[in-house]
Protein backbone atom coordinates (compact mmCIF):
# COMPACT_ATOMS: atom_id res chain seq x y z
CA UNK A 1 -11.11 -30.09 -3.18
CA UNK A 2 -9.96 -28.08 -0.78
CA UNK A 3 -12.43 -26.49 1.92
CA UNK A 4 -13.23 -22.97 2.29
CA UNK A 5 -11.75 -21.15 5.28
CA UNK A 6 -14.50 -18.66 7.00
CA UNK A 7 -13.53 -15.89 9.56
CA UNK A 8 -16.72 -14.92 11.73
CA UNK A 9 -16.38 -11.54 12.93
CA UNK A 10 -19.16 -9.92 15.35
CA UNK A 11 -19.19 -8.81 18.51
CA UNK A 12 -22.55 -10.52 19.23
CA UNK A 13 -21.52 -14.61 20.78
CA UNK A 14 -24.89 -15.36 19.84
CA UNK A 15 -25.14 -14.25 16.52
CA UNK A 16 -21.37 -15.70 15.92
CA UNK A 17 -22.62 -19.19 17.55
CA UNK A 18 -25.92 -19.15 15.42
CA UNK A 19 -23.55 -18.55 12.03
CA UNK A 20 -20.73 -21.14 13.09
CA UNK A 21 -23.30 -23.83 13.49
CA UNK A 22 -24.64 -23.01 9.87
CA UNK A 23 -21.32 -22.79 8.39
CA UNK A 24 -20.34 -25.99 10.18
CA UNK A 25 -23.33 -27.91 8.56
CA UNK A 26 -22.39 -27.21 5.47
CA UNK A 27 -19.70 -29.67 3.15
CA UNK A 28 -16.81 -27.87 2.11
CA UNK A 29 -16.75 -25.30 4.28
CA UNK A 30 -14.58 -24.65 7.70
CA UNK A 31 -14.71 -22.15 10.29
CA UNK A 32 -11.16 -21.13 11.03
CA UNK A 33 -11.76 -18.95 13.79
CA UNK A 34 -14.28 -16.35 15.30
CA UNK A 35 -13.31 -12.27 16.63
CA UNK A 36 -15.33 -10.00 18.58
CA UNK A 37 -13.87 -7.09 16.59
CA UNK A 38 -11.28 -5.57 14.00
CA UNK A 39 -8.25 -5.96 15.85
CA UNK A 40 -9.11 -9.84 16.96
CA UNK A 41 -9.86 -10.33 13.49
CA UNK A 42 -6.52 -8.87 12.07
CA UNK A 43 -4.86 -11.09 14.36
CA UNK A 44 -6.58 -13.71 13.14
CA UNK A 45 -6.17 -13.27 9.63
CA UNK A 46 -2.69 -13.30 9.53
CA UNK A 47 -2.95 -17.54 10.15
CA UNK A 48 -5.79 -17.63 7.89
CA UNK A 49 -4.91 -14.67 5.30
CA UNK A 50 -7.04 -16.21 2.44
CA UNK A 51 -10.18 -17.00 4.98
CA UNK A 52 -13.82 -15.47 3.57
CA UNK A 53 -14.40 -12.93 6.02
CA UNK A 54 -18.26 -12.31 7.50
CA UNK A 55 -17.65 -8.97 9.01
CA UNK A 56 -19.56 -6.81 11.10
CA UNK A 57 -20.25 -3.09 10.72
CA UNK A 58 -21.14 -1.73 13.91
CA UNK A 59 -18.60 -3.40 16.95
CA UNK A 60 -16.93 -1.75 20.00
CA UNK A 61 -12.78 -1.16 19.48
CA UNK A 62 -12.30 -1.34 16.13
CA UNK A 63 -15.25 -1.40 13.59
CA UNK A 64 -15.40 -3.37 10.51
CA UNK A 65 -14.97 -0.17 8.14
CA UNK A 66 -11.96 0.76 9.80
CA UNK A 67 -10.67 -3.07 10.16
CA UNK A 68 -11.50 -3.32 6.11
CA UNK A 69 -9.38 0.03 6.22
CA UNK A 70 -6.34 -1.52 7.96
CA UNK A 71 -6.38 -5.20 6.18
CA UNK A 72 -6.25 -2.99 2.63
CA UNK A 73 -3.38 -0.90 4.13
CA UNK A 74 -1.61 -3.79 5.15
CA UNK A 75 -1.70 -5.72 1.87
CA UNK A 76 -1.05 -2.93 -0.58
């Protein structure tokens, strides 16, 4: 079975540290990569377009409503 590919997006390294080292533990399940905020993330999602995505409300540049707002602009 294939593993499940998990974009961490927060702009908190301790919080995103804390949640990778969960995720990590767990069979089945990869981290593919970890943003700081919306626009990291959109750049990260386009090498990992079908990653989960853990996303932050509240981050500086580019918060997650308005990154959720982009990524459905982009795919429709």
């Amino acid at each position: 079975m294939n593993p499940i590919d998990v974009l961490i997006c927060d702009d908190h390294p301790i919080f995103r540290k804390g949640l990778r080292s969960v995720l990590v533990s767990e069979p089945g399940i990869r981290v593919v990569g970890e943003a700081a905020d919306g626009h990291a993330c959109l750049r990260t999602l386009r090498a990992h377009p079908k990653a989960v995505l853990l996303l932050d409300i509240v981050m500086p540049h580019m918060d997650g409503i308005a990154c959720l707002t982009e990524l459905r602009t982009r795919q429709a």
